Structures are given as structure tokens and as C-alpha cells.
CSV table of C-alpha atoms in Angstrom, one decimal:
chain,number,residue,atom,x,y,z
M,1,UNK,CA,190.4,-3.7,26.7
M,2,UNK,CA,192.3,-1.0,28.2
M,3,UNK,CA,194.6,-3.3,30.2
M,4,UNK,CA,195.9,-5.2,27.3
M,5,UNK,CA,198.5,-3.1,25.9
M,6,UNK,CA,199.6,-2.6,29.5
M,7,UNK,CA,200.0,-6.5,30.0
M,8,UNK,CA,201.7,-6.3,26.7
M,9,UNK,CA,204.4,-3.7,28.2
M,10,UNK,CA,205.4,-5.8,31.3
M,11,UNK,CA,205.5,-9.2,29.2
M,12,UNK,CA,208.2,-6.8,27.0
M,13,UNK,CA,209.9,-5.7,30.2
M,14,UNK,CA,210.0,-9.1,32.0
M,15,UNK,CA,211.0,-11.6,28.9
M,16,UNK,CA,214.7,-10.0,28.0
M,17,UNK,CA,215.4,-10.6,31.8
M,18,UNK,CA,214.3,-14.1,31.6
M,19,UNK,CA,216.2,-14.5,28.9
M,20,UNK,CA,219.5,-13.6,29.9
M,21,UNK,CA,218.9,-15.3,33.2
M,22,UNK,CA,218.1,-18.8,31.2
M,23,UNK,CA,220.9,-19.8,30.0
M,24,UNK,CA,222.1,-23.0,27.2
M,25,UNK,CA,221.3,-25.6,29.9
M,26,UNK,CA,218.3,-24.4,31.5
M,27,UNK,CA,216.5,-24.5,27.6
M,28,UNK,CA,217.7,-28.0,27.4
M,29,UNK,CA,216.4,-28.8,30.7
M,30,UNK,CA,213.4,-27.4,30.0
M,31,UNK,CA,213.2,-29.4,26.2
M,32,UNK,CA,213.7,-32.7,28.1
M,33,UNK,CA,211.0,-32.0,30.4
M,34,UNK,CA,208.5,-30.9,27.9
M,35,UNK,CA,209.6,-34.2,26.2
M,36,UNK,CA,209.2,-36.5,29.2
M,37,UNK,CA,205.7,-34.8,30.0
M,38,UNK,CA,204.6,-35.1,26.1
M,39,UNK,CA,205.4,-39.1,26.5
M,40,UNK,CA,204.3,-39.4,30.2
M,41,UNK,CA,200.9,-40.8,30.7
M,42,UNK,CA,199.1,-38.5,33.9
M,43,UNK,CA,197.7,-41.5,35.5
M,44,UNK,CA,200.2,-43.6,35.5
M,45,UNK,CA,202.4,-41.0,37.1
M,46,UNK,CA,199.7,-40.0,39.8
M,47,UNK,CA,199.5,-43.6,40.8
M,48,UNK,CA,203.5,-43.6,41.2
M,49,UNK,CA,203.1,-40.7,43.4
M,50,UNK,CA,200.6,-41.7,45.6
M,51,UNK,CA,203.0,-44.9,45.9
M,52,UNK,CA,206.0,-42.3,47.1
M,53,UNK,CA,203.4,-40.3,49.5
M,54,UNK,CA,202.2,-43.6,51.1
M,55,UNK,CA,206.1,-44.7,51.6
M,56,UNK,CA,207.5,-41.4,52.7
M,57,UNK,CA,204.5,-41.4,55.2
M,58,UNK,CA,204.9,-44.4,56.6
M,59,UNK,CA,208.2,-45.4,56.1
M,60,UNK,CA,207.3,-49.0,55.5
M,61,UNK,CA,210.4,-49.8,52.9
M,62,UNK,CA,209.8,-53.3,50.9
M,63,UNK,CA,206.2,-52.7,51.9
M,64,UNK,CA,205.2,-50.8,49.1
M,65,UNK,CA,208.5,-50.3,47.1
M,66,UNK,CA,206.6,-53.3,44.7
M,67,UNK,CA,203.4,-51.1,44.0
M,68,UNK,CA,205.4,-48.6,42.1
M,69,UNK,CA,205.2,-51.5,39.3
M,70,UNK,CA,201.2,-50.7,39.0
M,71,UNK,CA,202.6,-47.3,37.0
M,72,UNK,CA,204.3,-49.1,34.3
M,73,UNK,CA,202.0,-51.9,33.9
M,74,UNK,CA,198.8,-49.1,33.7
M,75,UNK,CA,201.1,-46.8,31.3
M,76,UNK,CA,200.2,-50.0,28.8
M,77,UNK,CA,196.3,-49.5,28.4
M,78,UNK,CA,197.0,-45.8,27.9
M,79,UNK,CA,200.1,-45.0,26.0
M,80,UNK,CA,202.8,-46.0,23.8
M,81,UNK,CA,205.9,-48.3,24.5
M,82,UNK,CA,207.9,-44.6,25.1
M,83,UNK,CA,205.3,-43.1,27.6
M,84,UNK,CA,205.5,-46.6,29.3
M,85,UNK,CA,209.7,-46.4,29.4
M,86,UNK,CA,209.5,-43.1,30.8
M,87,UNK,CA,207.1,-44.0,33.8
M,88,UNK,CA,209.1,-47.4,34.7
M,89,UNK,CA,212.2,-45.4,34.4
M,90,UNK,CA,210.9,-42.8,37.0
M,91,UNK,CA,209.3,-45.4,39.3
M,92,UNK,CA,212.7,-47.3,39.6
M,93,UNK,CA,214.4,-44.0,40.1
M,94,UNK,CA,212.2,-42.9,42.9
M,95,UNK,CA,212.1,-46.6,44.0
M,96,UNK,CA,215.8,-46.9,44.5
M,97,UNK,CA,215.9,-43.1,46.6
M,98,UNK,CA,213.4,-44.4,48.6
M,99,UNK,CA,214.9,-47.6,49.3
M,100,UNK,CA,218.0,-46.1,50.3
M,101,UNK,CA,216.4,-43.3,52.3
M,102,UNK,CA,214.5,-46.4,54.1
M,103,UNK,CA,217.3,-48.5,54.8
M,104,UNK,CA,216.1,-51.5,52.3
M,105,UNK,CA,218.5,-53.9,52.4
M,106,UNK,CA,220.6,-54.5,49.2
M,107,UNK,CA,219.5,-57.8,48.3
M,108,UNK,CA,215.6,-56.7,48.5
M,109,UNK,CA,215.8,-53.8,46.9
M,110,UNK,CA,217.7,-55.3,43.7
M,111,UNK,CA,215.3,-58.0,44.0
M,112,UNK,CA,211.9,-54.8,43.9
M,113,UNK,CA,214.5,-52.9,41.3
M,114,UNK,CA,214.9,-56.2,38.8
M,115,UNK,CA,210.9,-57.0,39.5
M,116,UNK,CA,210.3,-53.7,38.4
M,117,UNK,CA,212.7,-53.8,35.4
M,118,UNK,CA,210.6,-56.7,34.4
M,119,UNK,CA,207.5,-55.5,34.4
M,120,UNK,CA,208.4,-52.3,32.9
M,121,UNK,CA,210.0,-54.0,29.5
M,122,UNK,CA,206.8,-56.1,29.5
M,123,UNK,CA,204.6,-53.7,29.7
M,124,UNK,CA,206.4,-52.0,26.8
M,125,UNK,CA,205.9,-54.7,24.8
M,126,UNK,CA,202.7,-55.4,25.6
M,127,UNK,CA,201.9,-51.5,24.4
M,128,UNK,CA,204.5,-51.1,21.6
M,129,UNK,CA,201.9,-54.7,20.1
M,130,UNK,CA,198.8,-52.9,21.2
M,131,UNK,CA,199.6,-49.8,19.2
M,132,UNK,CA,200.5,-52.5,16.3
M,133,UNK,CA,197.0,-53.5,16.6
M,134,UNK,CA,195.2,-50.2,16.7
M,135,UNK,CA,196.8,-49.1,13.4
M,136,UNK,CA,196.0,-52.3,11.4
M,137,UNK,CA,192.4,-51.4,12.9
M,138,UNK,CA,192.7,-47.8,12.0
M,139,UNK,CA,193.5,-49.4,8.4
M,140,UNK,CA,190.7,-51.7,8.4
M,141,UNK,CA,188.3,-48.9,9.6
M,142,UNK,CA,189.4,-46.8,6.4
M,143,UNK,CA,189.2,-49.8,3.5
M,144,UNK,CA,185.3,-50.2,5.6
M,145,UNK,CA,184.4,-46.9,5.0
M,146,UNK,CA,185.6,-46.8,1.3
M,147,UNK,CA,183.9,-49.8,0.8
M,148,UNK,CA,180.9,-47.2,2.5
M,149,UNK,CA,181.4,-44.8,0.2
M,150,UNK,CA,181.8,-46.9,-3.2
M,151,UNK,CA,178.7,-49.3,-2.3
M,152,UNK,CA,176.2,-46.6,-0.2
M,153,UNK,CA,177.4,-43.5,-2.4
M,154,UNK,CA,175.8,-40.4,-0.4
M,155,UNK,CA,172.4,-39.1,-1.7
M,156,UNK,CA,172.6,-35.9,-2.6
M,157,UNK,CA,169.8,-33.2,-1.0
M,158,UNK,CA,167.9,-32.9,-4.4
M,159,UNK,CA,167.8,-35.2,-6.5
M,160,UNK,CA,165.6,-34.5,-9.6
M,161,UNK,CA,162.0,-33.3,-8.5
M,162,UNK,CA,162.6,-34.4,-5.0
M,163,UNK,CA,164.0,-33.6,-1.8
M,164,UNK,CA,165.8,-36.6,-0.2
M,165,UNK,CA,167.6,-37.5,3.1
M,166,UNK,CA,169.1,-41.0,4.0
M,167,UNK,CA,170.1,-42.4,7.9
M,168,UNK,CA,172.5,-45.1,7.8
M,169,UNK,CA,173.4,-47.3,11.1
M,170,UNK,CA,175.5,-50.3,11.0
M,171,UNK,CA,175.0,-52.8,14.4
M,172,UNK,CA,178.9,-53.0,14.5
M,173,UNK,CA,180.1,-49.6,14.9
M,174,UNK,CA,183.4,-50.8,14.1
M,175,UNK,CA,182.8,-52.4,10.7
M,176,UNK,CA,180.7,-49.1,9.6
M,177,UNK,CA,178.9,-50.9,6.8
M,178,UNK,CA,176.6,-53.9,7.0
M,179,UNK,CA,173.8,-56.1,5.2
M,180,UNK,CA,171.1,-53.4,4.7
M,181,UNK,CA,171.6,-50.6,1.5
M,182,UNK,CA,170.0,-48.1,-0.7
M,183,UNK,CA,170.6,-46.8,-3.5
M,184,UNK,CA,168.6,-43.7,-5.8
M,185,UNK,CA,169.8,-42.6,-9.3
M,186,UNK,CA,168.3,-40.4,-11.8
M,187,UNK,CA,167.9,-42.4,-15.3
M,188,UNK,CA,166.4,-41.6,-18.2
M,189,UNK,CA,163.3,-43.2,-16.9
M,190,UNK,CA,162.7,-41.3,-14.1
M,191,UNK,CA,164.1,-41.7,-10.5
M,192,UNK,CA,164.3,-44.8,-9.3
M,193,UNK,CA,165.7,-46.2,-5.9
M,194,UNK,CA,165.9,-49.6,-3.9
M,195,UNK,CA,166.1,-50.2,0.0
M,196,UNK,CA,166.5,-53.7,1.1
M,197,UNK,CA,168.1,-56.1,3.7
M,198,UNK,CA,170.4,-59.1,3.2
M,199,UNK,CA,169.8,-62.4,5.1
M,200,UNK,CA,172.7,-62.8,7.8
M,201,UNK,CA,175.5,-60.3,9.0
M,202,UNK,CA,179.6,-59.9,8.3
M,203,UNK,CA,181.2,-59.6,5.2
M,204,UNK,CA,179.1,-62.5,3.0
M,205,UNK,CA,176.1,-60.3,3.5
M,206,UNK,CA,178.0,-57.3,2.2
M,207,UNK,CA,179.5,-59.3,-0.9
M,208,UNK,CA,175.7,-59.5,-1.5
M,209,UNK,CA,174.9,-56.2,-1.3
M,210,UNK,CA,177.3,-54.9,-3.2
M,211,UNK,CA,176.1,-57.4,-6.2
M,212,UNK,CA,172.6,-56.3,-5.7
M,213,UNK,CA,173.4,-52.7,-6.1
M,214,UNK,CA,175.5,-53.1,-8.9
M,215,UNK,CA,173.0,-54.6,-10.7
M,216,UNK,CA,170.3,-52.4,-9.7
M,217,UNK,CA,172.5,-49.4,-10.7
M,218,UNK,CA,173.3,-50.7,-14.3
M,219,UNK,CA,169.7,-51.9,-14.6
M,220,UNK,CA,168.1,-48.8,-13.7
M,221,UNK,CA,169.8,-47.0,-16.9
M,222,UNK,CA,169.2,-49.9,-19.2
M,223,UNK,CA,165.5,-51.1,-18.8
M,224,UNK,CA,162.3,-49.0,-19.3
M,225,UNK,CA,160.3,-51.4,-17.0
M,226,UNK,CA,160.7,-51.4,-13.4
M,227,UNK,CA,159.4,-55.1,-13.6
M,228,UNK,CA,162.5,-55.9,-15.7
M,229,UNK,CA,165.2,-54.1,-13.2
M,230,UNK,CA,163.7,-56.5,-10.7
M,231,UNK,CA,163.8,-59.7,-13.0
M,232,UNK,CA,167.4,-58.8,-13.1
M,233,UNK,CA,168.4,-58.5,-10.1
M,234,UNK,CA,166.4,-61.7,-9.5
M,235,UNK,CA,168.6,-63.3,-12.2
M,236,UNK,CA,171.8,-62.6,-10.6
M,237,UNK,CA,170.7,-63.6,-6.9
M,238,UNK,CA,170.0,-66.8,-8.3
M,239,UNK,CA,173.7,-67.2,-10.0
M,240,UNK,CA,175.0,-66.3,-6.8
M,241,UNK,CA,173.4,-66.8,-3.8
M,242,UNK,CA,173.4,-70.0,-1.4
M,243,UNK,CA,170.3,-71.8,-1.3
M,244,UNK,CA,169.1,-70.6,2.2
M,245,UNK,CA,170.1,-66.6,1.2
M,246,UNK,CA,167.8,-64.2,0.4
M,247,UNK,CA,167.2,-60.3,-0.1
M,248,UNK,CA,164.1,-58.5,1.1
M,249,UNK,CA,164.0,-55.1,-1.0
M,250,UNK,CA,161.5,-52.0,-2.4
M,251,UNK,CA,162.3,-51.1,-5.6
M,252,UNK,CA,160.5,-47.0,-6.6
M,253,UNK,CA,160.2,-45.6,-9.5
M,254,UNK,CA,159.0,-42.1,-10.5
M,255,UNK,CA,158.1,-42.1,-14.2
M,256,UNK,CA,155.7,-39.8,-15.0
M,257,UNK,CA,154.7,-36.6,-12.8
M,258,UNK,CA,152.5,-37.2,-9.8
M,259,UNK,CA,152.7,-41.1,-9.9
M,260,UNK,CA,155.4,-43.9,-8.0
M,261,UNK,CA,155.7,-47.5,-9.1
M,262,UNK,CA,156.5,-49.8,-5.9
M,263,UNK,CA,157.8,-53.1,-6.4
M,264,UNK,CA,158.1,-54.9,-3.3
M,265,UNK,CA,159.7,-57.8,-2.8
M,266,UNK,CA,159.0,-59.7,0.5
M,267,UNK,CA,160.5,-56.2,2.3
M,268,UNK,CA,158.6,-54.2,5.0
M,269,UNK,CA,155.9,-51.8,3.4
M,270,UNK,CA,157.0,-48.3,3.0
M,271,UNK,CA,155.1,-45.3,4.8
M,272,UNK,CA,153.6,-43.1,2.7
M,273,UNK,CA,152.8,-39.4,4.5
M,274,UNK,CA,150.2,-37.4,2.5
M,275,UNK,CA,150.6,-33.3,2.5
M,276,UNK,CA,147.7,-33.4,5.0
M,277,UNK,CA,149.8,-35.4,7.6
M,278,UNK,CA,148.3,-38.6,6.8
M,279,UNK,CA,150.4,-41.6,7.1
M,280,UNK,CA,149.4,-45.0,5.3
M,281,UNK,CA,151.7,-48.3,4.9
M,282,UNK,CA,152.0,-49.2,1.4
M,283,UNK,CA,151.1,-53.2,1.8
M,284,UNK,CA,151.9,-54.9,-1.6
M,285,UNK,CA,148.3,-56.0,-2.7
M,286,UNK,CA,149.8,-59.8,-3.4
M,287,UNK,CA,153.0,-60.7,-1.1
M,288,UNK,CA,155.4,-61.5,-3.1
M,289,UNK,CA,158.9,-64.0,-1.6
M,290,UNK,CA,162.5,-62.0,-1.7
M,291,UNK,CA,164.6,-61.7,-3.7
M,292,UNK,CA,166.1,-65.1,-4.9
M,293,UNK,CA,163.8,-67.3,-3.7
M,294,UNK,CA,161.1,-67.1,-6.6
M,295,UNK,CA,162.1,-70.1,-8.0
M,296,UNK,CA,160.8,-71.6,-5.0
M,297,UNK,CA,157.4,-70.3,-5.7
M,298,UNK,CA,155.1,-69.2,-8.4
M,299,UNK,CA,153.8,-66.1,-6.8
M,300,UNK,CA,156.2,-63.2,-8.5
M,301,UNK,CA,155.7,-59.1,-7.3
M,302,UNK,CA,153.1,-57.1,-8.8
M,303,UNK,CA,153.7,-53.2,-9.4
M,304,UNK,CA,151.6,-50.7,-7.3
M,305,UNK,CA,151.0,-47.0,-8.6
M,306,UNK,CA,150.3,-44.8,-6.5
M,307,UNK,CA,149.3,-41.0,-6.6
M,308,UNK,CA,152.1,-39.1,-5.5
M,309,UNK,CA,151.3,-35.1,-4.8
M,310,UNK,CA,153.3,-32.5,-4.1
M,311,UNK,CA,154.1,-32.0,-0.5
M,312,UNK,CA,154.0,-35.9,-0.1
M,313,UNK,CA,156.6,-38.2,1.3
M,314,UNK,CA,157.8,-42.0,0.9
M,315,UNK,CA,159.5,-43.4,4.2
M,316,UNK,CA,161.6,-46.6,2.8
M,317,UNK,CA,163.0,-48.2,5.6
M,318,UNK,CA,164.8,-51.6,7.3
M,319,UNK,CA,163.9,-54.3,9.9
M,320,UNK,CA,166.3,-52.9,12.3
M,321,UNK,CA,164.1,-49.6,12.6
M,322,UNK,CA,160.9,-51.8,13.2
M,323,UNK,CA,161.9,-54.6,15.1
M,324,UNK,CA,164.5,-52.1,17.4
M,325,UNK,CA,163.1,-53.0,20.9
M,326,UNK,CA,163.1,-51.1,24.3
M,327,UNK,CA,164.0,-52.8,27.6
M,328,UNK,CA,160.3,-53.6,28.2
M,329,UNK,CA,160.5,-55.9,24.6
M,330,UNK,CA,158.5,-53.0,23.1
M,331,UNK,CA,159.0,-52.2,19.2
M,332,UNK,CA,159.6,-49.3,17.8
M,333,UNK,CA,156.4,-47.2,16.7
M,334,UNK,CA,158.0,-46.0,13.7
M,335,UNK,CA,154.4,-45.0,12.0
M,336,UNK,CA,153.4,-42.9,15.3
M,337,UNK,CA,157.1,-41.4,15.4
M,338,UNK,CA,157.0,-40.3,11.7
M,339,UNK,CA,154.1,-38.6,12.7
M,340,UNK,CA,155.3,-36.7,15.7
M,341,UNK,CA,158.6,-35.6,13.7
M,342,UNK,CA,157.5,-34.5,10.4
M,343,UNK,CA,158.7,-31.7,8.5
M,344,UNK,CA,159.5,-30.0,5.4
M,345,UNK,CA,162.8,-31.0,5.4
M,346,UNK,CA,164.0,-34.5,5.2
M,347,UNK,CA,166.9,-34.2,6.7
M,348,UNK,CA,165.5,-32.3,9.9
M,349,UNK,CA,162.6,-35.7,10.1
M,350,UNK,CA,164.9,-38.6,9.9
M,351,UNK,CA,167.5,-36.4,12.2
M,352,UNK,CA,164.8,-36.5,15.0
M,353,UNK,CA,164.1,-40.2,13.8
M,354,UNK,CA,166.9,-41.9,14.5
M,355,UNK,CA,167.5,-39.6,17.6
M,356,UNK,CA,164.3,-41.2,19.1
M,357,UNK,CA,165.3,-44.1,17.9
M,358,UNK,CA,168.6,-44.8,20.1
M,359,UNK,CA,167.1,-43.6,23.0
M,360,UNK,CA,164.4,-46.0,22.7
M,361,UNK,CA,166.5,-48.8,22.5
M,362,UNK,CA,168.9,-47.2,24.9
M,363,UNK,CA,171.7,-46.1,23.0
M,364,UNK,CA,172.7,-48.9,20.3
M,365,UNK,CA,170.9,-50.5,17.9
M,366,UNK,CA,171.2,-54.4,17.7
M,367,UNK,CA,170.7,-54.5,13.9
M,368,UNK,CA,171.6,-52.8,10.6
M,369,UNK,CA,169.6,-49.9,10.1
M,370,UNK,CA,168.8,-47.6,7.1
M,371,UNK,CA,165.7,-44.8,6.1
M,372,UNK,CA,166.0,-43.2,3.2
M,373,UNK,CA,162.8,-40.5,3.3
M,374,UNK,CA,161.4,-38.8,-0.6
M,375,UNK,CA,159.4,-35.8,-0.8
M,376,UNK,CA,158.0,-33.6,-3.3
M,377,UNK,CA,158.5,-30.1,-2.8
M,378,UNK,CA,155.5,-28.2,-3.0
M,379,UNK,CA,154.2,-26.2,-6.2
M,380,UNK,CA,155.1,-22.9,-4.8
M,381,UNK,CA,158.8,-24.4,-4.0
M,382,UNK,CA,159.5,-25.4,-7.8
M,383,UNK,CA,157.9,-22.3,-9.2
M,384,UNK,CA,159.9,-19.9,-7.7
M,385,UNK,CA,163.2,-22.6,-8.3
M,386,UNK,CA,161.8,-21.8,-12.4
M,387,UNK,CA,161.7,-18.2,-11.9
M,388,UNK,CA,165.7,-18.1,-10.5
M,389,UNK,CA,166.6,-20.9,-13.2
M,390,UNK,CA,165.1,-18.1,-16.2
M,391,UNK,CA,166.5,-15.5,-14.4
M,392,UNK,CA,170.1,-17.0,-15.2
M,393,UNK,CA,169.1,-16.8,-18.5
M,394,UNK,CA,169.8,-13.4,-20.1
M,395,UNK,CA,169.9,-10.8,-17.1
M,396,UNK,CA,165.9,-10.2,-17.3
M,397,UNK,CA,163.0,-10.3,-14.6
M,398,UNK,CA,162.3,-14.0,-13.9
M,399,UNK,CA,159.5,-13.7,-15.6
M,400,UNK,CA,160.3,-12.0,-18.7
M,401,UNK,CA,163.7,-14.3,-18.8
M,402,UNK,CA,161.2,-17.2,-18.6
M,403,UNK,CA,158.4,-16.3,-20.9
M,404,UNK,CA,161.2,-15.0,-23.2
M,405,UNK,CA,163.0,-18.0,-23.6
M,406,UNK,CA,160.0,-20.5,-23.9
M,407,UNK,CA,157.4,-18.5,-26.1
M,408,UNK,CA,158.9,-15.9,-27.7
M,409,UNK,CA,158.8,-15.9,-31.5
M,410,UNK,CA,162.1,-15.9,-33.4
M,411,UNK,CA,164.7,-18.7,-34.9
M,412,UNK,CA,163.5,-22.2,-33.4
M,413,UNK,CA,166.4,-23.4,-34.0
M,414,UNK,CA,168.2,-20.9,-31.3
M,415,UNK,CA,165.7,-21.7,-29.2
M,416,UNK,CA,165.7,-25.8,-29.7
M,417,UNK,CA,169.8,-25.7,-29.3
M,418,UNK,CA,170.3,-22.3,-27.1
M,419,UNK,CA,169.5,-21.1,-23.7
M,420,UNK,CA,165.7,-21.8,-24.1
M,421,UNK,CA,166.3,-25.4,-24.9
M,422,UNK,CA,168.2,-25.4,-21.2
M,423,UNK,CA,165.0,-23.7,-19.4
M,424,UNK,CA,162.9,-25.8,-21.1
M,425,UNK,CA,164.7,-29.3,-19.7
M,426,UNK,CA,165.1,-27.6,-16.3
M,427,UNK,CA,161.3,-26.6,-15.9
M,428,UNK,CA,160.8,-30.2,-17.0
M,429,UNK,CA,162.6,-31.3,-14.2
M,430,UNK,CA,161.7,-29.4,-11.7
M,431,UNK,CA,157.8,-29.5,-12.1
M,432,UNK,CA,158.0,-33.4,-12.4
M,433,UNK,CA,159.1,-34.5,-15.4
């Protein structure tokens, strides 16, 4: 530490020498080069070098003049159409001093010179339409991950009386978005959500999704009966759909404390992890076909309840997590996995997940992929979360905030419209409601 203001002094000392020795030209100079070496790809210039070392070595001439076209051409792959003009501009400059320094006659090296030329404006065209290309797929790649964002909206940490995380893998990295989607809203029924898979891959597959989730979304907030968000969505496959497409899906629901509805429709069976570590597939007690194909079928879903306690989770998940294999043609164990990475924190679970899941298949996945993981937060969690919400509530103890607001006597009116009316419909939330 004691050195640095030392350092400082003989940078002060040295720089107004400098200075007057560089003068108007040398700054220029120095611009230029900066400019040239901004522009310059490295490799192409190293393999131009090495070209110059091998001639000056051996003094071959016309030998390996030619070579010095490699730099241009390579400049293509790696930079822009100025980066590649700046390297075949140096190549035929050192091409023409060592020609002359060689004794090339003047026929051959015009002829290496002109070939070189050639190559050069080429290879700058060739660039200067490559860069064309990366930008109208820089474009696309943006208008994807909208279309990301306005279909798969991101699930916040808490939503209602539950703690969520989602993992979302598309097989074509550079499409972002594919067939598989979820979606989870708050409605005045309760939460309810919807993981599922479209039949086939590319954009028809997304055109479906999207209709599925806009339906589920509007349907979700307009029907008290999960049955009759399904019989919708059901409605509008069949108005749209080809007659070999389908949609495997789960529809949840959470409309009473401690309970979930299931609805599934022809889609793998959700994991359900008990507080005690347990995990358990929910199987749909009668199989019932996807999602616009029922009129190719009598047999129609039937709605499981099941006993949902705090500190338990719901794994919804896609085919591409399950049938993900390793080079040995092994499947994923996704049951035995959740097992081995559960947590109290959603996130943290599916984070380790997916993790585990790429490296069993060895880096990328060969299908769309999605897990969206529920848990209730345990009793202890939501109390105290009550206890800070009263204590917002008029500057008392959480407790005396709390019992305050709820029980104490007074105008029930102020309480029905005012602050108590606000802890009331947050304690509701929070413990289940």
C-alpha cells in the first residue's frame, strides 16, 4: 500500500515527457494502429505470420507466397467484412516485400498478388453476408423469447399458500421455446395450474400451446369446476386441432385448505413427496385419452383429491425428463433423483434436478423439457409470515397488532373496511385459504 502513491509520483514525472516527445503524428499513428488491431482478427494474423517466418526462413518465393491467402479466407469464420479487409490488405503487403526481397518474378507475383486480391474480396463478402445472417438470427432469437415470456410467463417464488419453482428446457437451444408448457394462476377458486406436452415439435406445436394456455388461463378465472376448465380446453382442441394431434396435460387445483384436485389427461403421473420424504406417483385411478381425442372414446378424466399437508410437494413434470436416456439406453430415474435432491426450497431441488439431469444424458436433452415443483410451507413458516403481516399493521408487537386487528371490540365496520379487513384476507391466504 505504501508503494502506491510512489508509483503514482513517477507516472506524474514520466507522462509530461512523453507527451512532449509524442507529437501530432505519432497520436495519429498510434489511433490507426489501435484501429487496425480493434478490426484485426488474432488468428488470422498469426497464421499470416507464420506464412512470412516460413518464407523468410527458407527463402522458397512462389512456394508459399499463395498461403498468405489462408489469412483472409479464415478472417471470414471470425470477423467482419472490415477485420477481413484489413488482414488481406496486410497479407498482400507483406506478400509483395517478400516477393521482391525473393526475387519472384513479375508475372508470378501479380499473378499470387491478383489471387490474393480475389480471395480477399470474397472472403469479405462471404463475412459482410454471414454477419447479415447472425443478426436476422439475433432477431429471431428475441421475437422466440418474447413469444417465451408472453406464453410461459415466469412463476413467481410464492404464489398464494405455496412455494413454487419451474425448469424450462427447450431441445433446440436456438428456438428457446417448444411444445411442452405450464402455466399456474391464482383465481378466485383457489390455485390452479396445468403442465402438459403437445404432439410433434416446431412452430405448429407452439401455435398449440399457446391456444391451450389461453384457454386454460381465461378458464381458470371463469369456471368454479376444474372438470369444466378441462371440458373447455377440450372444446377448443377439437375446433382446432388436426385429426392425428393431441395434448397430454395435468390440470391442479387447490380449493380448499389441505386438499389438490388432479385432473389428468393421458399425461405422465405427478410425484407427490410427503413431509416425511415419501414419494408416491399420483396414477389417475381411470386413464383417461389427451386432450382432443375424447371424441374418439367414451372414457372422459375423473378428478382425484388428494390430502395435501403442509411440508408436502407436487412434482408436475414432462416426457422429456422421463424418457431422457443415458448412453447405455437407460432412463432417467426421476422418482429416485427427487429423492436424493430434496429440499425446502424448490428452487434449490429442481436446480440439482436438471443438473443431474444433463449430465445423465451427457449434456443435451433430446426433447422439450419442463418441471414445475409445489410445496406447502410448513405451519411454523406461515405463522411467523402472520406475525410480520400484523406487525405492519399499526406499529404493535406482532401479536398484539394481530390479536388487535382481528378480535378486538370496537366499530365493525372499521374493522370489515380498515386494516383488520386486510389481515384478515392475508392470514386467509397464507394458512391455506
Amino acid at each position: 500500500m505504501s508503494q502506491a502513491p510512489d508509483h503514482g509520483g513517477d507516472h506524474w514525472l514520466i507522462r509530461p515527457f512523453r507527451n512532449r516527445c509524442a507529437g501530432p503524428g505519432s497520436t495519429a499513428r498510434k489511433g490507426a494502429a489501435a484501429q487496425f488491431a480493434a478490426v484485426t482478427p488474432a488468428l488470422p494474423v498469426l497464421i499470416v505470420s507464420v506464412v512470412v517466418l516460413v518464407d523468410v526462413a527458407c527463402g522458397a518465393g512462389t512456394i508459399w507466397l499463395p498461403l498468405l491467402a489462408a489469412g483472409p479466407a479464415l478472417a471470414a469464420t471470425t470477423g467482419g467484412p472490415r477485420g477481413v479487409l484489413c488482414v488481406g490488405l496486410l497479407a498482400a503487403v507483406l506478400g509483395a516485400v517478400l516477393g521482391t526481397r525473393d526475387g519472384v518474378p513479375g508475372h508470378e507475383l501479380t499473378a499470387v498478388l491478383s489471387a490474393l486480391a480475389a480471395v480477399t474480396l470474397a472472403s469479405g463478402l462471404a463475412s459482410a453476408l454471414r454477419w447479415r445472417r447472425e443478426r436476422v438470427l439475433a432477431a429471431v432469437r428475441s421475437v422466440a423469447e418474447a413469444a417465451q415470456h408472453a406464453l410461459l410467463k415466469p412463476v413467481p417464488a410464492t404464489v398464494g399458500p405455496f412455494q413454487v419453482a419451474v425448469r424450462y428446457s427447450a431441445a433446440a437451444a436456438e428456438a428457446r421455446i417448444g411444445g411442452d408448457f405450464y402455466a399456474l394462476v391464482p383465481t378466485p377458486y383457489g390455485v390452479r395450474l396445468i403442465v402438459g406436452d403437445v404432439r410433434g415439435k416446431g412452430l405448429p406445436a407452439v401455435g398449440t400451446a399457446a391456444l391451450v394456455l389461453g384457454v386454460f388461463r381465461e378458464a381458470a378465472y371463469d369456471e368454479p369446476d376444474l372438470f369444466a376448465v378441462v371440458g373447455r380446453i377440450e372444446r377448443s382442441l377439437a375446433r382446432n386441432l388436426g385429426v392425428d394431434d393431441f395434448v397430454t396435460a395435468v390440470v391442479v387445483g387447490y380449493p380448499r385448505a389441505g386438499h389438490l384436485e388432479v385432473v389428468n389427461c393421458g399425461h405422465a403421473p405427478p410425484l407427490l413427496v410427503r413431509a416425511s420424504g415419501t414419494v408416491v406417483a399420483v396414477e389417475p385411478v381411470h386413464p383417461a385419452p389427451p386432450l382432443g381425442l375424447r371424441s374418439l372414446t367414451d372414457e372422459t378424466p375423473s378428478l382425484q383429491v388428494l390430502a395435501f399437508a403442509d411440508g408436502d410437494q407436487l412434482l408436475l413434470y414432462t416426457d422429456g425428463v422421463t424418457e431422457a436416456r443415458n448412453q447405455g439406453r437407460e432412463f432417467y430415474p426421476l422418482a429416485e433423483g427427487l429423492a436424493r435432491h430434496l429440499s425446502d426450497e424448490p428452487a434449490d431441488t429442481l436446480t440439482a434436478l436438471h443438473d443431474e439431469l444433463l449430465a445423465h444424458v451427457g449434456g443435451r436433452l433430446h426433447d422439450d423439457a419442463a418441471l414445475l415443483l409445489l410445496r406447502k410451507p410448513a405451519v411454523s413458516a406461515s405463522v411467523a409470515a402472520v406475525a410480520e403481516a400484523a406487525s405492519d399493521v399499526g406499529g404493535k408487537s406482532p401479536v398484539a397488532a394481530f390479536v388487535g386487528e382481528i378480535s378486538a371490540p370496537g366499530d365493525s365496520s372499521a374493522h370489515a373496511n380498515g386494516p383488520g379487513r386486510e389481515v384478515r384476507g392475508r392470514t386467509e391466504r397464507l394458512l391455506g385459504g
